[in-house]
Each structure stands twice: as C-alpha cells, then as structure tokens.
mmCIF file of C-alpha atoms in Angstrom:
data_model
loop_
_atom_site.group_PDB
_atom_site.id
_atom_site.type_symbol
_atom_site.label_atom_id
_atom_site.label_comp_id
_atom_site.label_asym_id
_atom_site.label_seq_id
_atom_site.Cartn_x
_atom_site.Cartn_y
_atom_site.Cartn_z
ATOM 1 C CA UNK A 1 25.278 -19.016 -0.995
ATOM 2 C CA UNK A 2 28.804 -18.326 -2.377
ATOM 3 C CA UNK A 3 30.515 -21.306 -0.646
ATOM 4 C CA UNK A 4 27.895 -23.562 -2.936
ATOM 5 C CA UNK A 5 28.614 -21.366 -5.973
ATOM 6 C CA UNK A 6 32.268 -22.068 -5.425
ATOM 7 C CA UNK A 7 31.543 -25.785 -5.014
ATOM 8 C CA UNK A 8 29.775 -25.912 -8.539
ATOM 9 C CA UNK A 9 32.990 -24.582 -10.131
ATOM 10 C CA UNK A 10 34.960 -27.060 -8.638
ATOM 11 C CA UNK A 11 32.637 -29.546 -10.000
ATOM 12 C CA UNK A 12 34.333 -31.417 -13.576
ATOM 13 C CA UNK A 13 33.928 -29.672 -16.509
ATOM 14 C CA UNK A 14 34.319 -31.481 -19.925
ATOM 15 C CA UNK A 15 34.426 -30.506 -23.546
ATOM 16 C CA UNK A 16 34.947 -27.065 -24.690
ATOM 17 C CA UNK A 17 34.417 -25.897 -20.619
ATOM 18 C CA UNK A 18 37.801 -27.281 -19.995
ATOM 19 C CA UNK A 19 39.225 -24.504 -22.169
ATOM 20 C CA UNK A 20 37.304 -21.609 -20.181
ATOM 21 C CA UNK A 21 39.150 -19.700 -17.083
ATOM 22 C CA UNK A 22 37.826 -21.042 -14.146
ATOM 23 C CA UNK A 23 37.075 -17.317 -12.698
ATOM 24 C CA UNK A 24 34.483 -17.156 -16.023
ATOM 25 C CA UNK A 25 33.333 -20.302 -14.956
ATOM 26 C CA UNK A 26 32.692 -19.029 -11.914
ATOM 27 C CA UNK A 27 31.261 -15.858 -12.594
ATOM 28 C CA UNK A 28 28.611 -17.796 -15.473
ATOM 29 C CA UNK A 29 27.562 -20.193 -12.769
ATOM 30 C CA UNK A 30 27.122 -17.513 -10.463
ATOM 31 C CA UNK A 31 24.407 -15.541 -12.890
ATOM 32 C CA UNK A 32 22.319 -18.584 -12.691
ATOM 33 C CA UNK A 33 22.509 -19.168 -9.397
ATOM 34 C CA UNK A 34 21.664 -15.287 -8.447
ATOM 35 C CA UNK A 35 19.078 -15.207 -10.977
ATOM 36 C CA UNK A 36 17.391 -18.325 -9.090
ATOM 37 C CA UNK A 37 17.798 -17.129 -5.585
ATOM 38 C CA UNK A 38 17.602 -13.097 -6.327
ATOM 39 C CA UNK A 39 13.975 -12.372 -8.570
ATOM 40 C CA UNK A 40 14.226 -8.876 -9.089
ATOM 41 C CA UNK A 41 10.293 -8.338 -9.683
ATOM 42 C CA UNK A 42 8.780 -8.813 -5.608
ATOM 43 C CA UNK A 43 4.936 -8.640 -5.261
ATOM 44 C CA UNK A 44 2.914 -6.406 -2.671
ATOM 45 C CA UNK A 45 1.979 -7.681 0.452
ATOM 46 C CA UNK A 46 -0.786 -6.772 2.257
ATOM 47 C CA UNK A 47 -0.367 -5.411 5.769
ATOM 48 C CA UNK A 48 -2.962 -5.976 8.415
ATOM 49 C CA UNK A 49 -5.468 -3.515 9.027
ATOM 50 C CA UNK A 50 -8.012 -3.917 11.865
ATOM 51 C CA UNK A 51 -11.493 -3.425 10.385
ATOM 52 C CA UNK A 52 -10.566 -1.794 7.816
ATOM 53 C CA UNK A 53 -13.520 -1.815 5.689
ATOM 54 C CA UNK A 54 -15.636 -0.233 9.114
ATOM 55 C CA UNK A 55 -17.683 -3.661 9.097
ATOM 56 C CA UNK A 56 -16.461 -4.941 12.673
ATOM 57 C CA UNK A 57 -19.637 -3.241 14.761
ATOM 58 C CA UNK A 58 -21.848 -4.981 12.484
ATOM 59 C CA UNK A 59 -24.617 -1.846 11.790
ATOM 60 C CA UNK A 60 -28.273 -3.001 10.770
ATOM 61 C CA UNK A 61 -29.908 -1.071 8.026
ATOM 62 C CA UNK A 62 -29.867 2.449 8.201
ATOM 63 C CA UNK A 63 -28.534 2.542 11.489
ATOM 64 C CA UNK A 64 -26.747 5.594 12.159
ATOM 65 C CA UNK A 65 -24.186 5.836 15.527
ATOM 66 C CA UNK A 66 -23.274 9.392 15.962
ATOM 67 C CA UNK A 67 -19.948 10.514 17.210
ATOM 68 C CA UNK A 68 -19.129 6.383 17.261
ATOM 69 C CA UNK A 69 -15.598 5.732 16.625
ATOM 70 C CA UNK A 70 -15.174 2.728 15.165
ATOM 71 C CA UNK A 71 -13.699 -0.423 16.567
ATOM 72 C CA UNK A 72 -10.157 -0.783 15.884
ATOM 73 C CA UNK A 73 -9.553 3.559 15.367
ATOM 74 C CA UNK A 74 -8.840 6.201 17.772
ATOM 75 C CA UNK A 75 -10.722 9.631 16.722
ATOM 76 C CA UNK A 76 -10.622 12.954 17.403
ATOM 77 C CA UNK A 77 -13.643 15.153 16.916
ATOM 78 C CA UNK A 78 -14.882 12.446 14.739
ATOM 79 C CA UNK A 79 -18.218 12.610 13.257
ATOM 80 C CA UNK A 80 -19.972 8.773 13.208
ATOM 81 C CA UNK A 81 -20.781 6.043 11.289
ATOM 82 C CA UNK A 82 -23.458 4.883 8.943
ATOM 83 C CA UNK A 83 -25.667 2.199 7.093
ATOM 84 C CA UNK A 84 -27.441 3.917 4.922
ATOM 85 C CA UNK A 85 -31.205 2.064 4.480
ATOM 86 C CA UNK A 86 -32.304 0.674 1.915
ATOM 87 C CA UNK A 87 -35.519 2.801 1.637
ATOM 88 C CA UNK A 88 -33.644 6.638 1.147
ATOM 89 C CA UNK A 89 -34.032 7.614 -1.992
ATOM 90 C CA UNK A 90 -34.250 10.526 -4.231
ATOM 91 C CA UNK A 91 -35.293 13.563 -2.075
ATOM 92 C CA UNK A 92 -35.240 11.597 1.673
ATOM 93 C CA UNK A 93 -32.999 13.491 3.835
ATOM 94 C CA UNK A 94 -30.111 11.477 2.968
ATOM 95 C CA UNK A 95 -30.478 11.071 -0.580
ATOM 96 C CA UNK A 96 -26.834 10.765 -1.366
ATOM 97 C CA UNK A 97 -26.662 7.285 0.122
ATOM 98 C CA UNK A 98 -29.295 5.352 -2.027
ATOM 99 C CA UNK A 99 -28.572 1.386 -1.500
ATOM 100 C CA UNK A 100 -28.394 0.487 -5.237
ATOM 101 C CA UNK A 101 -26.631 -2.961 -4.124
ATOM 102 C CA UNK A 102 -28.214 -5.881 -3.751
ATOM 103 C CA UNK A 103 -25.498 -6.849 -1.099
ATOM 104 C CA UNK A 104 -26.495 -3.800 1.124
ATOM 105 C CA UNK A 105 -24.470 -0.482 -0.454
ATOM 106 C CA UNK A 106 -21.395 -1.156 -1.993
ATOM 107 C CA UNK A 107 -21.193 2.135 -3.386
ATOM 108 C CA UNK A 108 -18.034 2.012 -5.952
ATOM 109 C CA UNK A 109 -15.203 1.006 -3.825
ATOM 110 C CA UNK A 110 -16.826 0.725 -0.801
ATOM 111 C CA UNK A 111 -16.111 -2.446 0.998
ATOM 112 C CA UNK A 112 -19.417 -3.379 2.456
ATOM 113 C CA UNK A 113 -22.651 -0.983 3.621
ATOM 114 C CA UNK A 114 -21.256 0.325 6.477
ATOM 115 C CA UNK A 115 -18.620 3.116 6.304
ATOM 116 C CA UNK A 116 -17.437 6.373 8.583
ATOM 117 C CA UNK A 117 -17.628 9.754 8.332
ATOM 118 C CA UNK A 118 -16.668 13.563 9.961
ATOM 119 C CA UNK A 119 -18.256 16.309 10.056
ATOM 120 C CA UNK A 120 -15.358 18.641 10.250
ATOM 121 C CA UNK A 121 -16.819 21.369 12.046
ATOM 122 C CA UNK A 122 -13.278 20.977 13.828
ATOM 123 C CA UNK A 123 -10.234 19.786 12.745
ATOM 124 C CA UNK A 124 -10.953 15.657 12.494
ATOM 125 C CA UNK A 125 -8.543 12.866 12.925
ATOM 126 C CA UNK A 126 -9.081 9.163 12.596
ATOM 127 C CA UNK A 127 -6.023 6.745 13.566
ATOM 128 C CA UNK A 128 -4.983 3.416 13.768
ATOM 129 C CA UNK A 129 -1.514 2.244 14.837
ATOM 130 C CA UNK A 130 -0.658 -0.905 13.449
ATOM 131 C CA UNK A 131 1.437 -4.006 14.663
ATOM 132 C CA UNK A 132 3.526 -4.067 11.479
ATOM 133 C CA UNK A 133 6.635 -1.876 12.250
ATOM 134 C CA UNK A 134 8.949 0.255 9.610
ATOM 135 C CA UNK A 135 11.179 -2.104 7.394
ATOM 136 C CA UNK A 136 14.407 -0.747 5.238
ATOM 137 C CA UNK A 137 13.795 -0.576 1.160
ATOM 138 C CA UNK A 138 10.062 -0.662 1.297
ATOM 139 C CA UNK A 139 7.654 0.780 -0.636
ATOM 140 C CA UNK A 140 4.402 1.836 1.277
ATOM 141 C CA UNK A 141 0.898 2.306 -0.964
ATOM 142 C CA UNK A 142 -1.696 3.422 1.591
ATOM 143 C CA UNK A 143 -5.332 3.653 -0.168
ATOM 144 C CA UNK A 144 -8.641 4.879 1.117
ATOM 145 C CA UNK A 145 -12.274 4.958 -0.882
ATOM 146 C CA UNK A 146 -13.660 8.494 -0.290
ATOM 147 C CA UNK A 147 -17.204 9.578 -0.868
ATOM 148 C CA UNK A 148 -18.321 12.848 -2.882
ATOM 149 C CA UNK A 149 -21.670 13.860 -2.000
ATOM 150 C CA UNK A 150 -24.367 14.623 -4.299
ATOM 151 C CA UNK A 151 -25.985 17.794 -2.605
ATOM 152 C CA UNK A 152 -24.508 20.932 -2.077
ATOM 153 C CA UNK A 153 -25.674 21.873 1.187
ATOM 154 C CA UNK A 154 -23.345 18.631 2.802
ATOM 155 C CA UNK A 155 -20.046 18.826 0.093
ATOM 156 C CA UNK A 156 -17.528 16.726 1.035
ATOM 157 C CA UNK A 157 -14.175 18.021 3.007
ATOM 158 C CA UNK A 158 -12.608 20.823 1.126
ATOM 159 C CA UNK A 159 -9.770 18.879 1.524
ATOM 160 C CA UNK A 160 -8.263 16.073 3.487
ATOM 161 C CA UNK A 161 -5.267 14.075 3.811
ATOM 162 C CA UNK A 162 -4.369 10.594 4.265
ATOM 163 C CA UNK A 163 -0.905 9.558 5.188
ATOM 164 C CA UNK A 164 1.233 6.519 6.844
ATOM 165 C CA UNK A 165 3.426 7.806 10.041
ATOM 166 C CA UNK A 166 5.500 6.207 11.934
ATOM 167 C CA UNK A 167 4.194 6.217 15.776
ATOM 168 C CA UNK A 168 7.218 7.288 18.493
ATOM 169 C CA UNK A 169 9.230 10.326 16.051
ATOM 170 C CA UNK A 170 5.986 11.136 13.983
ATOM 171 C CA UNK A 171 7.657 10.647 10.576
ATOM 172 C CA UNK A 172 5.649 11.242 7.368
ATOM 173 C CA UNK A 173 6.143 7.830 5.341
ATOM 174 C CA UNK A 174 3.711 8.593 2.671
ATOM 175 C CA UNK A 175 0.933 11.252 2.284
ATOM 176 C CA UNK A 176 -1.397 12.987 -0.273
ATOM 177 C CA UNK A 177 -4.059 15.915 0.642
ATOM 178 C CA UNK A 178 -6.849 15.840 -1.665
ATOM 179 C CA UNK A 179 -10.331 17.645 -2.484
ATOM 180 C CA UNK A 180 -12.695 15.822 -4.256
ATOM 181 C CA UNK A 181 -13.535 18.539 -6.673
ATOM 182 C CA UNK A 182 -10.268 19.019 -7.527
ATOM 183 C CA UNK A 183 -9.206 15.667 -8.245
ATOM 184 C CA UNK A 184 -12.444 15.384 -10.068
ATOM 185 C CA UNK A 185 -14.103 12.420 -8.118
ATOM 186 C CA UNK A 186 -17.606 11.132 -9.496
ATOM 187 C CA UNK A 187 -20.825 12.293 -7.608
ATOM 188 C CA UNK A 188 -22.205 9.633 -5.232
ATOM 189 C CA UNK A 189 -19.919 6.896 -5.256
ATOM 190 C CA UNK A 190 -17.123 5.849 -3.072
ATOM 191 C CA UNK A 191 -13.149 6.423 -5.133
ATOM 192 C CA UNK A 192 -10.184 5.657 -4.203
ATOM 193 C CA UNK A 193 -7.076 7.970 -3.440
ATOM 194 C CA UNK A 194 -3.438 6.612 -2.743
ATOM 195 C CA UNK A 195 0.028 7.657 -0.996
ATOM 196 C CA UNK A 196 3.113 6.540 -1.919
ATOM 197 C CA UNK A 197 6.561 6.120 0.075
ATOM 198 C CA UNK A 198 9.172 4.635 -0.211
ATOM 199 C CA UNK A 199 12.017 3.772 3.160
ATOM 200 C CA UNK A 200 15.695 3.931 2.265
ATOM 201 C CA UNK A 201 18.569 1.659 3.216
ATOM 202 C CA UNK A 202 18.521 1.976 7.205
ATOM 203 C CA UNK A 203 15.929 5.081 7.921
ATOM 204 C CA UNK A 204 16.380 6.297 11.751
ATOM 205 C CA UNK A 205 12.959 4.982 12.144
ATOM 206 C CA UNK A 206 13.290 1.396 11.277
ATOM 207 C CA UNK A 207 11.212 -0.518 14.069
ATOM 208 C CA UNK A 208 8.703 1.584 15.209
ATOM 209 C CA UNK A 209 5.249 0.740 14.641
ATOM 210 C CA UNK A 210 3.004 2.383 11.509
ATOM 211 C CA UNK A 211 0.256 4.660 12.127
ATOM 212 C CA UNK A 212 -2.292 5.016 9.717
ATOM 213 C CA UNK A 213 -4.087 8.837 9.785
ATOM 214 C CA UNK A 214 -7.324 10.069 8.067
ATOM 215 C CA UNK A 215 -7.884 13.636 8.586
ATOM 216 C CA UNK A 216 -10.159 16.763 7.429
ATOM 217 C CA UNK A 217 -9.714 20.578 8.070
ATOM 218 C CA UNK A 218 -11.950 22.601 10.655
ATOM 219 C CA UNK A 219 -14.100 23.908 7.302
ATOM 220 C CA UNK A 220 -17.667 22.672 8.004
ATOM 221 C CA UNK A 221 -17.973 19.888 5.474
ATOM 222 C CA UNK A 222 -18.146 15.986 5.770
ATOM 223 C CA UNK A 223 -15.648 13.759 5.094
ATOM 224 C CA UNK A 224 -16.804 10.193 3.978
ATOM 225 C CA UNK A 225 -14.020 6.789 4.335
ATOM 226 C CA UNK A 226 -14.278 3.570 4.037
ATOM 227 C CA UNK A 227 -12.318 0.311 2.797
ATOM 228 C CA UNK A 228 -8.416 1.929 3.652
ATOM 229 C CA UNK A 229 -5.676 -1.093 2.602
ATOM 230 C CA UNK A 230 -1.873 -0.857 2.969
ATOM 231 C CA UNK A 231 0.553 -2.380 1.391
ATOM 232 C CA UNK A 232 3.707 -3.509 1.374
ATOM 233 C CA UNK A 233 6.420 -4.262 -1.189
ATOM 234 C CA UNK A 234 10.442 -4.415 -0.781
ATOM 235 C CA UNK A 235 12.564 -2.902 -3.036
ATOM 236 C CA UNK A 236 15.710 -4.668 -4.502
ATOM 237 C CA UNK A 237 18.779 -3.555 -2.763
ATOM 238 C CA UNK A 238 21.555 -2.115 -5.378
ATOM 239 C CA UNK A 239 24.267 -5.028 -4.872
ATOM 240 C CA UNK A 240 21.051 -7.331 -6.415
ATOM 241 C CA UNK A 241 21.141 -5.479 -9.513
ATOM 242 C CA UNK A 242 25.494 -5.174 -9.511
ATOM 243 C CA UNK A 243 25.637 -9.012 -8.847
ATOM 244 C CA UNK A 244 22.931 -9.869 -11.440
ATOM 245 C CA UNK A 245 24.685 -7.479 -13.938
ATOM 246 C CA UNK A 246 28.174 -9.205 -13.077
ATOM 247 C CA UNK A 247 27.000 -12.721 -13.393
ATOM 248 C CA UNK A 248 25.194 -11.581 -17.435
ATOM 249 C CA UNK A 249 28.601 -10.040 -18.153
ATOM 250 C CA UNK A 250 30.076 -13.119 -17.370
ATOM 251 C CA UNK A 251 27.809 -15.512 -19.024
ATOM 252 C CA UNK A 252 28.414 -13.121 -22.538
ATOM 253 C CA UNK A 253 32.019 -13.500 -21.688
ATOM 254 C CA UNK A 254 31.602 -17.377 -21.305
ATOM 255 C CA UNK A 255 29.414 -17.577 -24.718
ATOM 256 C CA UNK A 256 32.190 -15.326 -26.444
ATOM 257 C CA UNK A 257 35.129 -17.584 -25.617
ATOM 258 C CA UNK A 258 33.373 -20.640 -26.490
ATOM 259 C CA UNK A 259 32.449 -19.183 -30.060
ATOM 260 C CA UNK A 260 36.055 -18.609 -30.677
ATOM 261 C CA UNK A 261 36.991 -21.895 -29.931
ATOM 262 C CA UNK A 262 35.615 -23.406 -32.334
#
C-alpha cells in the first residue's frame, strides 16, 4: 500500500503543488489513500450458531420433549423443550405460554414457537461450541431472549448467566448473570439480555474455538431460552487511528502552505 502511495507522489505536480515539500505531498496523499483503504466505523458480523432459535427438531403444537436436549447443544441436567399449544389459556396448567401469534408463539423476542427450558432443580448447563475460533481486537455481543413466567409457583431462575468461553483454557470472553426480577423483565414474554467482550491485541487464546454457555443455579426454578445470536465486530487497531491522524495533519499542513502562497 505504501509503495503505491509513494508512486502517486512521484506522479507531476503542477501549479501551486510545485511549491509544496514533497514529504507534505506525501503525507496529504497518504490521508486519502488511508482514509479509502482504512474505514474506521466496521459493522457486526454475525457468527454461526447451530439452531439457534431451538427450531431444528421441528416440535408440533404443544408438543412437549422432556429432558430433550436440543439438536446442535450439549446439556447437563437440562430440563426440555416446548411448543406451547395453541389451546392453553388463562388457568390451563400452562397458562404462561398462551400462543397469542398467529405464526405459532412468538412471544416478544422469541424466534419461532419452539424454545428450551431447565428446571434447575440442579445446577443446569446448556453448551454449544462453535466452529468460529478467537480472533485479536474483537468485540464479542452474545444475546439470549429469556422468559419470565407469569405464576409464582414456576418463577423463573433466581439467576442465571450467559457467557462466551473459549473451549481448550476455559477463558471467560464475555458474561453477565442476571435475575429477571432484578433486571425488571416484563411478565410473559420472551427479553433479551447481552454480554459484552472485547479480545486485545494477541490474547493467549487466539485460535481456539468459542463456546457458547447458558446456565442456572441448583435453586428449584425454571429457566426459559430461546433465539441466542453472537456477534462479531473488529476493533480498529491503534496505528489506524495514528496513520489517519498523520495523514489530516498533513493535509492542514498542505492547505496552510498553499494559503500563504498566494
């Protein structure tokens, strides 16, 4: 990239240019150039996550699999997974779950009828290990819909946590532990909770493989999920912003010069 930067400096300059040094030349060029081929604003990109939304097994209506894990997930202790039928309603025995949807229970941000659940009656885990692997100056945002039941005999987890590891050393990349009281989740829909991380320059982990953990404490509660997304989004390295910063100094240099020439 520099060799053609110092090409376009070599390149005839006429009028006032002739005047300038050719190291401001160089360094005025180079800000356009940089700003071109270095954006400093990068999008999220969304990392793979195999049935994510707890679709893939493809549950009829009000079909309820107990103790299923679902495909795609290891679990430990885990609890099921559920369609909730159209016909509960107020007062059935699982009134929390009444299909308002017209595509089948999309319940807030649930993604689909189908979603998963624990009933932590011992500590519950629910993993995935991904094929994406850690990358340098990343930003993680790992998101999960949880559920807050209606009645108080079947509350939701006290608490739980949902966090990104990293598979062979067990690193914590991003996590949050949350109760659905506490952060104040509506009754009877689906919300979503997020954690945050963010890799520096060359972490010790770089390379191994993500793992993706949903878990509740041993407390006697359930613990609803469904729709979890990741995603991924680099983070400008410093020498971006010092090269960018460089190549404006020079251009106000540049614009300077020329004023006084004239």
């Amino acid at each position: 990239m520099f060799e053609r930067i110092r090409l376009l400096c070599l390149l005839p300059i006429s009028g006032e240019m002739k005047h300038t040094p050719k190291p401001l030349a160089f360094v005025a060029i180079a800000s356009v150039v940089i700003g071109l081929l270095c954006p400093l604003t990068v999008s999220a990109t969304p990392i793979t996550i195999t049935n994510y939304n707890f679709e893939d097994d493809n549950l009829a209506d009000g079909a309820h699999q107990i103790g299923a894990v679902p495909t795609g997930w290891t679990g430990t202790s885990w609890g099921g997974q559920l369609n909730p039928s159209s016909s509960w309603g107020p007062g059935g025995s699982n009134s929390d779950f009444v299909d308002t949807s017209a595509s089948g229970g999309e319940l807030g941000t649930m993604d689909g009828p189908t979603f998963t659940y624990a009933f932590t009656s011992n500590v519950a885990y629910l993993e995935q290990t991904l094929s994406e692997t850690l990358a340098a100056n990343t930003t993680y945002t790992l998101t999960a819909a949880f559920f807050r039941r209606m009645d108080a005999a079947n509350q939701n987890a006290k608490s739980f946590t949902l966090e990104l590891l990293t598979e062979t050393s067990g690193t914590t990349i991003a996590s949050i532990t949350a109760n659905p009281v506490t952060f104040s989740l509506p009754e009877g829909t689906f919300s979503d909770i997020t954690a945050i991380g963010t890799t520096g320059v060359a972490p010790t982990e770089l390379g191994e493989n993500l793992v993706i953990r949903i878990s509740g404490l041993n407390d006697g509660s359930y613990l609803d999920v469904d729709n979890v997304r990741l995603d991924a989004t680099a983070v400008p390295e410093p020498s971006s912003f010092i090269l960018v910063g460089m190549g404006l100094l020079g251009s106000l240099m540049l614009w300077r010069r020329l004023g006084n020439l004239h």
